Tab-separated table of N, CA and C in Angstrom:
chain	number	residue	atom	x	y	z
A	1	UNK	N	65.735	-41.301	22.101
A	1	UNK	CA	65.445	-40.723	23.305
A	1	UNK	C	64.488	-39.483	23.035
A	2	UNK	N	63.123	-39.314	23.430
A	2	UNK	CA	62.261	-38.394	23.097
A	2	UNK	C	62.533	-37.152	24.103
A	3	UNK	N	62.531	-36.114	23.394
A	3	UNK	CA	62.504	-34.593	24.090
A	3	UNK	C	61.375	-34.214	24.727
A	4	UNK	N	61.566	-33.414	25.679
A	4	UNK	CA	60.381	-32.946	26.574
A	4	UNK	C	59.944	-31.713	25.837
A	5	UNK	N	60.908	-30.783	25.703
A	5	UNK	CA	60.551	-29.570	24.874
A	5	UNK	C	61.127	-29.099	23.715
A	6	UNK	N	60.708	-28.296	22.892
A	6	UNK	CA	61.354	-27.840	21.572
A	6	UNK	C	62.513	-27.099	21.970
A	7	UNK	N	63.624	-27.475	21.018
A	7	UNK	CA	64.941	-26.760	21.149
A	7	UNK	C	64.858	-25.284	20.637
A	8	UNK	N	64.113	-25.222	19.732
A	8	UNK	CA	63.788	-23.634	18.982
A	8	UNK	C	62.758	-22.795	19.678
A	9	UNK	N	61.771	-23.299	20.213
A	9	UNK	CA	60.890	-22.372	20.928
A	9	UNK	C	60.418	-22.669	22.484
A	10	UNK	N	60.950	-23.871	22.924
A	10	UNK	CA	60.630	-24.175	24.220
A	10	UNK	C	59.365	-24.800	24.680
A	11	UNK	N	58.460	-24.902	23.635
A	11	UNK	CA	57.071	-25.408	23.886
A	11	UNK	C	57.125	-26.864	24.113
A	12	UNK	N	56.249	-27.286	24.997
A	12	UNK	CA	56.184	-28.809	25.283
A	12	UNK	C	56.002	-29.668	24.281
A	13	UNK	N	56.636	-30.759	23.953
A	13	UNK	CA	56.280	-31.580	22.860
A	13	UNK	C	55.567	-32.582	23.339
A	14	UNK	N	54.675	-33.056	22.154
A	14	UNK	CA	53.814	-34.293	22.504
A	14	UNK	C	54.253	-35.485	22.351
A	15	UNK	N	53.659	-36.575	22.334
A	15	UNK	CA	54.031	-37.900	22.191
A	15	UNK	C	54.643	-38.021	20.720
A	16	UNK	N	55.733	-38.871	20.466
A	16	UNK	CA	56.222	-38.846	19.055
A	16	UNK	C	55.208	-39.603	18.132
A	17	UNK	N	55.369	-39.227	16.920
A	17	UNK	CA	54.539	-40.015	15.717
A	17	UNK	C	54.656	-41.366	15.809
A	18	UNK	N	53.974	-42.070	15.012
A	18	UNK	CA	54.165	-43.630	14.795
A	18	UNK	C	55.628	-43.732	14.116
A	19	UNK	N	56.035	-42.826	13.258
A	19	UNK	CA	57.392	-42.992	12.624
A	19	UNK	C	58.517	-42.756	13.618
A	20	UNK	N	58.117	-42.146	14.558
A	20	UNK	CA	59.196	-41.872	15.657
A	20	UNK	C	59.621	-40.545	15.713
A	21	UNK	N	59.249	-39.693	14.646
A	21	UNK	CA	59.622	-38.045	14.665
A	21	UNK	C	58.928	-37.737	15.615
A	22	UNK	N	59.463	-36.526	16.189
A	22	UNK	CA	58.698	-35.493	17.101
A	22	UNK	C	58.633	-34.197	16.417
A	23	UNK	N	57.570	-33.647	16.320
A	23	UNK	CA	57.261	-32.423	15.804
A	23	UNK	C	56.932	-31.397	16.630
A	24	UNK	N	57.236	-30.141	16.541
A	24	UNK	CA	56.860	-29.021	17.345
A	24	UNK	C	55.728	-28.291	16.644
A	25	UNK	N	54.348	-28.494	17.146
A	25	UNK	CA	53.376	-27.633	16.514
A	25	UNK	C	53.452	-26.137	16.533
A	26	UNK	N	54.182	-25.395	17.417
A	26	UNK	CA	54.251	-24.101	17.431
A	26	UNK	C	55.249	-23.671	16.228
A	27	UNK	N	56.641	-24.184	16.022
A	27	UNK	CA	57.295	-23.621	15.346
A	27	UNK	C	57.779	-24.624	13.957
A	28	UNK	N	57.300	-25.777	14.128
A	28	UNK	CA	57.549	-26.686	13.216
A	28	UNK	C	59.004	-27.636	13.282
A	29	UNK	N	59.516	-27.443	14.213
A	29	UNK	CA	60.846	-28.145	14.440
A	29	UNK	C	60.630	-29.478	14.511
A	30	UNK	N	61.613	-30.541	14.040
A	30	UNK	CA	61.354	-31.879	13.825
A	30	UNK	C	62.924	-32.522	14.307
A	31	UNK	N	62.809	-33.579	14.990
A	31	UNK	CA	63.983	-34.334	15.188
A	31	UNK	C	64.528	-35.037	14.301
A	32	UNK	N	63.801	-35.428	13.386
A	32	UNK	CA	64.357	-36.268	12.033
A	32	UNK	C	63.814	-35.612	10.843
A	33	UNK	N	64.513	-34.493	10.058
A	33	UNK	CA	63.956	-33.561	9.137
A	33	UNK	C	63.477	-34.462	7.800
A	34	UNK	N	62.621	-33.852	7.070
A	34	UNK	CA	62.286	-34.416	5.880
A	34	UNK	C	63.361	-34.208	4.945
A	35	UNK	N	63.389	-34.803	3.802
A	35	UNK	CA	64.516	-35.003	2.888
A	35	UNK	C	64.435	-33.429	2.370
A	36	UNK	N	65.840	-33.157	2.380
A	36	UNK	CA	66.202	-31.622	1.757
A	36	UNK	C	65.903	-30.437	2.666
A	37	UNK	N	65.745	-30.884	4.103
A	37	UNK	CA	65.516	-29.737	5.112
A	37	UNK	C	66.543	-30.087	6.340
A	38	UNK	N	66.931	-29.162	6.752
A	38	UNK	CA	67.822	-29.104	7.985
A	38	UNK	C	67.059	-29.249	9.137
A	39	UNK	N	67.213	-29.800	10.276
A	39	UNK	CA	66.467	-29.941	11.176
A	39	UNK	C	66.136	-28.553	12.032
A	40	UNK	N	67.023	-27.591	11.871
A	40	UNK	CA	67.105	-26.338	12.623
A	40	UNK	C	66.271	-25.467	11.638
A	41	UNK	N	65.647	-25.796	10.547
A	41	UNK	CA	64.963	-24.812	9.714
A	41	UNK	C	63.503	-25.078	10.338
A	42	UNK	N	62.637	-23.906	10.143
A	42	UNK	CA	61.398	-23.807	10.544
A	42	UNK	C	60.712	-23.923	9.132
A	43	UNK	N	59.773	-24.956	8.977
A	43	UNK	CA	58.940	-24.760	7.517
A	43	UNK	C	57.900	-23.734	7.522
A	44	UNK	N	57.353	-23.291	8.565
A	44	UNK	CA	56.322	-22.255	8.427
A	44	UNK	C	56.300	-21.500	9.646
A	45	UNK	N	55.615	-20.342	9.769
A	45	UNK	CA	55.693	-19.603	10.880
A	45	UNK	C	54.190	-19.524	11.402
A	46	UNK	N	54.064	-20.221	12.745
A	46	UNK	CA	52.865	-20.285	13.415
A	46	UNK	C	52.607	-19.198	14.461
A	47	UNK	N	51.852	-18.287	14.046
A	47	UNK	CA	51.490	-17.111	15.063
A	47	UNK	C	50.938	-17.621	16.477
A	48	UNK	N	50.242	-18.552	16.457
A	48	UNK	CA	49.417	-18.984	17.765
A	48	UNK	C	49.417	-20.668	17.862
A	49	UNK	N	49.227	-21.178	18.802
A	49	UNK	CA	49.025	-22.681	19.039
A	49	UNK	C	47.747	-23.128	18.611
A	50	UNK	N	47.923	-23.968	17.758
A	50	UNK	CA	46.840	-24.941	17.036
A	50	UNK	C	46.992	-26.369	17.815
A	51	UNK	N	45.730	-26.947	18.041
A	51	UNK	CA	45.955	-28.216	18.627
A	51	UNK	C	46.510	-29.167	17.517
A	52	UNK	N	47.348	-30.085	17.808
A	52	UNK	CA	47.863	-30.986	16.797
A	52	UNK	C	46.741	-31.894	16.247
A	53	UNK	N	46.885	-32.291	14.813
A	53	UNK	CA	45.826	-33.197	14.377
A	53	UNK	C	45.452	-34.390	15.307
A	54	UNK	N	44.441	-34.738	15.158
A	54	UNK	CA	43.963	-35.876	15.870
A	54	UNK	C	44.763	-37.091	15.368
A	55	UNK	N	44.824	-37.075	14.207
A	55	UNK	CA	45.584	-38.637	13.413
A	55	UNK	C	46.943	-38.645	13.915
A	56	UNK	N	47.617	-37.632	14.086
A	56	UNK	CA	49.160	-37.668	14.475
A	56	UNK	C	49.294	-37.720	15.825
A	57	UNK	N	48.611	-37.171	16.654
A	57	UNK	CA	49.000	-37.386	18.184
A	57	UNK	C	47.638	-38.034	18.863
A	58	UNK	N	47.845	-38.678	19.893
A	58	UNK	CA	46.892	-39.590	20.529
A	58	UNK	C	46.963	-39.281	22.141
A	59	UNK	N	47.448	-37.958	22.455
A	59	UNK	CA	47.110	-37.597	23.829
A	59	UNK	C	45.793	-37.513	24.326
A	60	UNK	N	45.484	-37.869	25.503
A	60	UNK	CA	43.947	-37.749	25.977
A	60	UNK	C	43.484	-36.326	25.902
A	61	UNK	N	44.323	-35.198	26.119
A	61	UNK	CA	43.947	-33.843	26.142
A	61	UNK	C	43.591	-33.560	24.737
A	62	UNK	N	44.367	-33.970	23.755
A	62	UNK	CA	44.338	-33.369	22.323
A	62	UNK	C	43.057	-34.141	21.899
A	63	UNK	N	42.672	-35.438	22.192
A	63	UNK	CA	41.496	-36.107	21.623
A	63	UNK	C	40.368	-35.396	22.212
A	64	UNK	N	40.387	-34.991	23.407
A	64	UNK	CA	39.350	-34.169	24.363
A	64	UNK	C	39.128	-33.147	23.622
A	65	UNK	N	40.008	-32.044	23.262
A	65	UNK	CA	39.945	-30.921	22.474
A	65	UNK	C	39.115	-31.010	21.258
A	66	UNK	N	39.710	-31.902	20.347
A	66	UNK	CA	39.111	-32.197	18.884
A	66	UNK	C	37.688	-32.692	18.819
A	67	UNK	N	37.426	-33.706	19.773
A	67	UNK	CA	36.099	-34.269	19.849
A	67	UNK	C	35.030	-33.325	20.243
A	68	UNK	N	35.486	-32.550	21.448
A	68	UNK	CA	34.712	-31.582	22.030
A	68	UNK	C	34.183	-30.371	21.082
A	69	UNK	N	35.300	-30.001	20.475
A	69	UNK	CA	35.225	-29.005	19.131
A	69	UNK	C	34.329	-29.447	18.242
A	70	UNK	N	34.526	-30.620	17.786
A	70	UNK	CA	33.477	-31.360	16.935
A	70	UNK	C	32.125	-31.400	17.371
A	71	UNK	N	31.880	-31.740	18.505
A	71	UNK	CA	30.488	-31.747	19.079
A	71	UNK	C	29.763	-30.233	18.903
A	72	UNK	N	30.651	-29.358	19.412
A	72	UNK	CA	30.106	-27.908	19.394
A	72	UNK	C	29.914	-27.403	17.858
A	73	UNK	N	31.020	-27.643	17.135
A	73	UNK	CA	30.827	-27.181	15.725
A	73	UNK	C	29.792	-27.799	14.764
A	74	UNK	N	29.519	-29.086	15.164
A	74	UNK	CA	28.512	-29.743	14.495
A	74	UNK	C	27.128	-28.795	14.483
A	75	UNK	N	27.009	-27.996	15.360
A	75	UNK	CA	25.726	-27.100	15.487
A	75	UNK	C	25.532	-26.350	14.374
A	76	UNK	N	26.690	-25.978	13.702
A	76	UNK	CA	26.673	-25.142	12.552
A	76	UNK	C	26.052	-25.743	11.453
A	77	UNK	N	25.895	-27.070	11.413
A	77	UNK	CA	25.676	-27.803	10.176
A	77	UNK	C	24.105	-28.591	10.546
A	78	UNK	N	23.245	-27.657	11.029
A	78	UNK	CA	22.087	-28.358	11.649
A	78	UNK	C	21.203	-28.559	10.429
A	79	UNK	N	21.260	-28.068	9.322
A	79	UNK	CA	20.377	-28.245	8.061
A	79	UNK	C	20.769	-29.767	7.683
A	80	UNK	N	21.820	-30.091	7.954
A	80	UNK	CA	22.261	-31.416	7.357
A	80	UNK	C	21.909	-32.629	8.472
A	81	UNK	N	21.521	-32.390	9.531
A	81	UNK	CA	21.225	-33.212	10.751
A	81	UNK	C	22.424	-33.522	11.488
A	82	UNK	N	23.564	-33.074	11.157
A	82	UNK	CA	24.928	-33.394	11.763
A	82	UNK	C	24.931	-32.785	13.299
A	83	UNK	N	24.182	-31.697	13.565
A	83	UNK	CA	24.124	-31.101	14.782
A	83	UNK	C	23.291	-32.286	15.998
A	84	UNK	N	22.684	-33.157	15.303
A	84	UNK	CA	22.141	-34.230	16.244
A	84	UNK	C	22.869	-35.385	16.234
A	85	UNK	N	23.250	-35.803	14.911
A	85	UNK	CA	24.039	-37.153	14.893
A	85	UNK	C	25.201	-37.181	15.543
A	86	UNK	N	26.066	-36.146	15.208
A	86	UNK	CA	27.502	-35.890	15.672
A	86	UNK	C	27.444	-36.294	17.398
A	87	UNK	N	26.781	-35.458	18.015
A	87	UNK	CA	26.707	-35.637	19.476
A	87	UNK	C	26.304	-37.070	19.950
A	88	UNK	N	25.332	-37.504	19.340
A	88	UNK	CA	24.727	-38.860	19.682
A	88	UNK	C	25.870	-39.861	19.316
A	89	UNK	N	26.531	-39.913	18.063
A	89	UNK	CA	27.630	-40.878	17.821
A	89	UNK	C	28.745	-40.617	18.806
A	90	UNK	N	28.965	-39.381	19.323
A	90	UNK	CA	30.075	-39.146	20.287
A	90	UNK	C	29.565	-39.757	21.711
A	91	UNK	N	28.345	-39.636	22.116
A	91	UNK	CA	27.859	-40.219	23.332
A	91	UNK	C	28.079	-41.738	23.420
A	92	UNK	N	27.731	-42.363	22.160
A	92	UNK	CA	27.728	-43.968	22.021
A	92	UNK	C	29.319	-44.365	21.901
A	93	UNK	N	30.108	-43.636	21.382
A	93	UNK	CA	31.432	-44.092	21.089
A	93	UNK	C	32.387	-43.833	22.195
A	94	UNK	N	32.410	-42.399	22.614
A	94	UNK	CA	33.429	-42.180	23.543
A	94	UNK	C	33.085	-42.510	24.998
A	95	UNK	N	34.233	-42.979	25.585
A	95	UNK	CA	34.285	-43.324	26.988
A	95	UNK	C	34.731	-42.192	28.052
A	96	UNK	N	35.135	-41.135	27.479
A	96	UNK	CA	35.622	-40.000	28.145
A	96	UNK	C	34.451	-39.103	28.683
A	97	UNK	N	34.572	-38.869	29.879
A	97	UNK	CA	33.513	-38.281	30.580
A	97	UNK	C	33.376	-36.627	30.072
A	98	UNK	N	34.208	-35.950	29.814
A	98	UNK	CA	34.428	-34.646	29.285
A	98	UNK	C	33.808	-34.674	27.981
A	99	UNK	N	34.166	-35.615	27.074
A	99	UNK	CA	33.473	-35.471	25.693
A	99	UNK	C	31.775	-35.882	25.886
A	100	UNK	N	31.710	-36.715	26.708
A	100	UNK	CA	30.343	-36.949	26.928
A	100	UNK	C	29.181	-36.002	27.372
A	101	UNK	N	29.956	-35.184	28.292
A	101	UNK	CA	29.222	-33.938	28.908
A	101	UNK	C	29.018	-32.966	27.882
A	102	UNK	N	30.301	-32.602	27.071
A	102	UNK	CA	30.014	-31.762	25.810
A	102	UNK	C	29.008	-32.158	24.782
A	103	UNK	N	28.962	-33.433	24.659
A	103	UNK	CA	28.212	-33.872	23.544
A	103	UNK	C	26.539	-33.798	24.111
A	104	UNK	N	26.228	-34.037	25.595
A	104	UNK	CA	25.093	-34.008	26.085
A	104	UNK	C	24.501	-32.230	26.097
A	105	UNK	N	25.524	-31.627	26.304
A	105	UNK	CA	25.221	-30.112	26.552
A	105	UNK	C	24.823	-29.670	25.113
A	106	UNK	N	25.514	-30.072	23.808
A	106	UNK	CA	25.191	-29.723	22.465
A	106	UNK	C	23.495	-29.931	22.403
A	107	UNK	N	23.290	-31.352	22.749
A	107	UNK	CA	21.922	-31.896	22.550
A	107	UNK	C	20.981	-31.197	23.441
A	108	UNK	N	21.320	-30.718	24.621
A	108	UNK	CA	20.536	-29.776	25.557
A	108	UNK	C	20.172	-28.590	24.996
A	109	UNK	N	21.186	-27.998	24.023
A	109	UNK	CA	21.074	-26.678	23.573
A	109	UNK	C	20.213	-26.775	22.483
A	110	UNK	N	20.234	-27.948	21.674
A	110	UNK	CA	19.307	-28.179	20.413
A	110	UNK	C	17.764	-28.239	20.904
A	111	UNK	N	17.627	-28.806	22.005
A	111	UNK	CA	16.132	-29.116	22.636
A	111	UNK	C	15.681	-27.742	23.066
A	112	UNK	N	16.569	-26.930	23.817
A	112	UNK	CA	16.195	-25.779	24.515
A	112	UNK	C	15.875	-24.794	23.311
A	113	UNK	N	16.734	-24.741	22.272
A	113	UNK	CA	16.612	-23.531	21.208
A	113	UNK	C	15.162	-24.034	20.458
A	114	UNK	N	14.911	-25.203	20.306
A	114	UNK	CA	13.830	-25.625	19.695
A	114	UNK	C	12.592	-25.026	20.403
A	115	UNK	N	12.662	-25.311	22.024
A	115	UNK	CA	11.468	-24.937	22.676
A	115	UNK	C	11.291	-23.486	22.763
A	116	UNK	N	12.562	-22.571	22.789
A	116	UNK	CA	12.581	-21.110	22.827
A	116	UNK	C	11.793	-20.712	21.744
A	117	UNK	N	12.346	-21.401	20.341
A	117	UNK	CA	11.640	-20.826	19.048
A	117	UNK	C	10.298	-20.990	19.033
A	118	UNK	N	9.746	-22.024	19.425
A	118	UNK	CA	8.322	-22.334	19.466
A	118	UNK	C	7.446	-21.471	20.441
A	119	UNK	N	8.117	-21.003	21.506
A	119	UNK	CA	7.549	-20.100	22.494
A	119	UNK	C	7.432	-18.848	21.780
A	120	UNK	N	8.620	-18.426	21.337
A	120	UNK	CA	8.885	-17.079	20.818
A	120	UNK	C	7.914	-17.035	19.523
A	121	UNK	N	7.693	-17.973	18.618
A	121	UNK	CA	6.770	-18.060	17.549
A	121	UNK	C	5.181	-17.831	17.930
A	122	UNK	N	4.870	-18.512	19.076
A	122	UNK	CA	3.619	-18.415	19.639
A	122	UNK	C	3.300	-16.969	20.152
A	123	UNK	N	4.357	-16.436	20.923
A	123	UNK	CA	4.026	-15.080	21.322
A	123	UNK	C	4.059	-13.911	20.210
A	124	UNK	N	4.879	-14.060	19.201
A	124	UNK	CA	4.647	-13.471	18.025
A	124	UNK	C	3.273	-13.495	17.416
A	125	UNK	N	2.956	-14.548	17.265
A	125	UNK	CA	1.633	-14.782	16.552
A	125	UNK	C	0.431	-14.192	17.478
A	126	UNK	N	0.379	-14.567	18.785
A	126	UNK	CA	-0.565	-14.255	19.445
A	126	UNK	C	-0.692	-12.865	20.354
A	127	UNK	N	0.421	-12.449	20.553
A	127	UNK	CA	0.479	-11.277	21.592
A	127	UNK	C	1.135	-10.074	20.892
A	128	UNK	N	2.453	-10.295	20.523
A	128	UNK	CA	3.120	-9.113	20.146
A	128	UNK	C	3.059	-8.702	18.628
A	129	UNK	N	2.690	-9.248	17.876
A	129	UNK	CA	2.425	-9.106	16.400
A	129	UNK	C	3.869	-8.229	15.865
A	130	UNK	N	3.675	-7.003	15.300
A	130	UNK	CA	4.833	-6.409	14.687
A	130	UNK	C	6.036	-6.221	15.619
A	131	UNK	N	5.760	-5.713	16.797
A	131	UNK	CA	6.826	-5.548	17.763
A	131	UNK	C	7.822	-6.715	18.147
A	132	UNK	N	6.948	-7.908	18.007
A	132	UNK	CA	7.750	-9.149	18.355
A	132	UNK	C	8.727	-9.500	17.412
A	133	UNK	N	8.626	-9.104	16.093
A	133	UNK	CA	9.416	-9.647	15.075
A	133	UNK	C	10.792	-9.346	15.462
A	134	UNK	N	11.141	-8.138	16.084
A	134	UNK	CA	12.284	-7.797	16.482
A	134	UNK	C	13.204	-8.877	17.340
A	135	UNK	N	12.287	-9.789	18.006
A	135	UNK	CA	12.807	-10.843	18.726
A	135	UNK	C	13.312	-12.046	17.932
A	136	UNK	N	12.694	-12.060	16.906
A	136	UNK	CA	13.258	-13.000	15.797
A	136	UNK	C	14.654	-13.020	15.513
A	137	UNK	N	15.344	-11.894	15.699
A	137	UNK	CA	16.931	-11.644	15.431
A	137	UNK	C	17.594	-12.119	16.541
A	138	UNK	N	16.884	-12.182	17.901
A	138	UNK	CA	17.675	-12.654	19.125
A	138	UNK	C	17.944	-14.307	18.957
A	139	UNK	N	17.136	-15.016	18.501
A	139	UNK	CA	17.583	-16.490	18.445
A	139	UNK	C	18.604	-16.863	17.518
A	140	UNK	N	18.655	-16.283	16.089
A	140	UNK	CA	19.664	-16.731	15.376
A	140	UNK	C	21.100	-16.103	15.961
A	141	UNK	N	20.990	-15.010	16.461
A	141	UNK	CA	22.389	-14.455	17.150
A	141	UNK	C	22.723	-15.337	18.205
A	142	UNK	N	22.013	-16.030	18.871
A	142	UNK	CA	22.455	-16.966	20.082
A	142	UNK	C	22.757	-18.037	19.437
A	143	UNK	N	22.220	-18.695	18.326
A	143	UNK	CA	22.571	-19.827	17.607
A	143	UNK	C	24.007	-19.858	17.018
A	144	UNK	N	24.455	-18.721	16.714
A	144	UNK	CA	25.744	-18.428	16.217
A	144	UNK	C	26.907	-18.159	17.188
A	145	UNK	N	26.324	-17.325	18.121
A	145	UNK	CA	27.287	-17.086	19.292
A	145	UNK	C	27.639	-18.064	20.170
A	146	UNK	N	26.600	-18.852	20.796
A	146	UNK	CA	26.768	-19.919	21.612
A	146	UNK	C	27.859	-20.906	21.265
A	147	UNK	N	27.749	-21.496	20.111
A	147	UNK	CA	28.617	-22.635	19.608
A	147	UNK	C	30.199	-21.950	19.567
A	148	UNK	N	30.061	-20.807	19.014
A	148	UNK	CA	31.544	-20.129	18.952
A	148	UNK	C	32.291	-20.136	20.198
A	149	UNK	N	31.588	-19.547	21.218
A	149	UNK	CA	32.138	-19.561	22.693
A	149	UNK	C	32.404	-20.950	23.022
A	150	UNK	N	31.783	-21.842	22.855
A	150	UNK	CA	32.151	-23.105	23.394
A	150	UNK	C	33.223	-23.730	22.660
A	151	UNK	N	33.489	-23.722	21.342
A	151	UNK	CA	34.464	-23.992	20.779
A	151	UNK	C	35.904	-23.557	20.941
A	152	UNK	N	35.839	-22.121	21.424
A	152	UNK	CA	36.804	-21.464	22.017
A	152	UNK	C	37.030	-21.966	23.349
A	153	UNK	N	36.168	-22.179	24.019
A	153	UNK	CA	36.441	-22.633	25.598
A	153	UNK	C	37.066	-24.017	25.381
A	154	UNK	N	36.614	-24.999	24.501
A	154	UNK	CA	37.177	-26.295	24.215
A	154	UNK	C	38.635	-26.334	23.898
A	155	UNK	N	39.102	-25.233	23.059
A	155	UNK	CA	40.155	-25.100	22.612
A	155	UNK	C	41.381	-24.525	23.681
A	156	UNK	N	40.825	-23.755	24.547
A	156	UNK	CA	41.805	-23.291	25.538
A	156	UNK	C	41.603	-24.174	26.702
A	157	UNK	N	40.512	-24.905	27.057
A	157	UNK	CA	40.545	-25.580	28.452
A	157	UNK	C	39.856	-27.042	28.040
A	158	UNK	N	40.549	-27.770	27.249
A	158	UNK	CA	39.895	-29.232	26.854
A	158	UNK	C	39.578	-30.284	27.939
A	159	UNK	N	40.069	-29.924	29.215
A	159	UNK	CA	39.554	-30.873	30.309
A	159	UNK	C	38.592	-30.475	31.144
A	160	UNK	N	37.731	-29.340	30.660
A	160	UNK	CA	36.755	-28.795	31.445
A	160	UNK	C	35.542	-28.668	30.384
A	161	UNK	N	34.443	-29.471	30.716
A	161	UNK	CA	33.283	-29.312	29.956
A	161	UNK	C	32.847	-27.906	29.913
A	162	UNK	N	32.136	-27.566	28.673
A	162	UNK	CA	31.398	-26.257	28.678
A	162	UNK	C	30.008	-26.433	29.055
A	163	UNK	N	29.488	-25.270	29.694
A	163	UNK	CA	28.228	-25.479	29.912
A	163	UNK	C	27.598	-24.108	29.273
A	164	UNK	N	26.532	-24.383	28.445
A	164	UNK	CA	25.694	-23.090	27.856
A	164	UNK	C	24.971	-22.432	28.806
A	165	UNK	N	24.865	-21.018	28.849
A	165	UNK	CA	23.969	-20.355	29.620
A	165	UNK	C	22.631	-20.278	28.931
A	166	UNK	N	21.499	-20.281	29.985
A	166	UNK	CA	20.193	-20.001	29.606
A	166	UNK	C	19.643	-21.290	29.074
A	167	UNK	N	20.091	-22.547	29.161
A	167	UNK	CA	19.485	-23.593	28.460
A	167	UNK	C	18.799	-24.568	29.669
A	168	UNK	N	17.912	-25.448	29.181
A	168	UNK	CA	17.343	-26.399	30.027
A	168	UNK	C	18.174	-27.565	29.995
A	169	UNK	N	18.371	-28.244	31.071
A	169	UNK	CA	19.306	-29.679	31.021
A	169	UNK	C	18.386	-30.660	31.029
A	170	UNK	N	18.104	-31.319	29.978
A	170	UNK	CA	17.287	-32.481	29.883
A	170	UNK	C	17.976	-33.791	30.031
A	171	UNK	N	19.252	-33.783	29.319
A	171	UNK	CA	20.169	-34.669	29.498
A	171	UNK	C	21.164	-34.503	30.439
A	172	UNK	N	21.281	-35.442	31.791
A	172	UNK	CA	22.315	-34.901	32.652
A	172	UNK	C	23.187	-36.015	32.580
């Protein structure tokens, strides 16, 4: 019979693994211990909640959390093209509305930052000259800051799609 909460730390347990084991992601408790380990022993000390790995748990909320974080995190790999490919693949494959909205938001951010960068480049060349070079440091700061905030949001609130501020919504 599956337990609802962990007997060690009282955290709500997810669905059992395919093997039938139940594992607490906070403290590491398992109802069927590994060889040489008693069930009451804690194998590691987890100071904060991490989402369970996608391949072990199949709850809808965990899937949303991981795939939304993947969509926003792909932005850091823009030089490889992953920042465009990953959201497009998630849009094509996923049937979940939250994941699709997060993927569209990443694509909107890509397009918006490209437009903002071109406008900024034209302003620096034509109008601002030396004083406008300071503005060149604003765009990379936003490129790093926005996806980090989005990843933290997806980790904390997986059922609510993240909306980037200051972007143009081309895809709705």
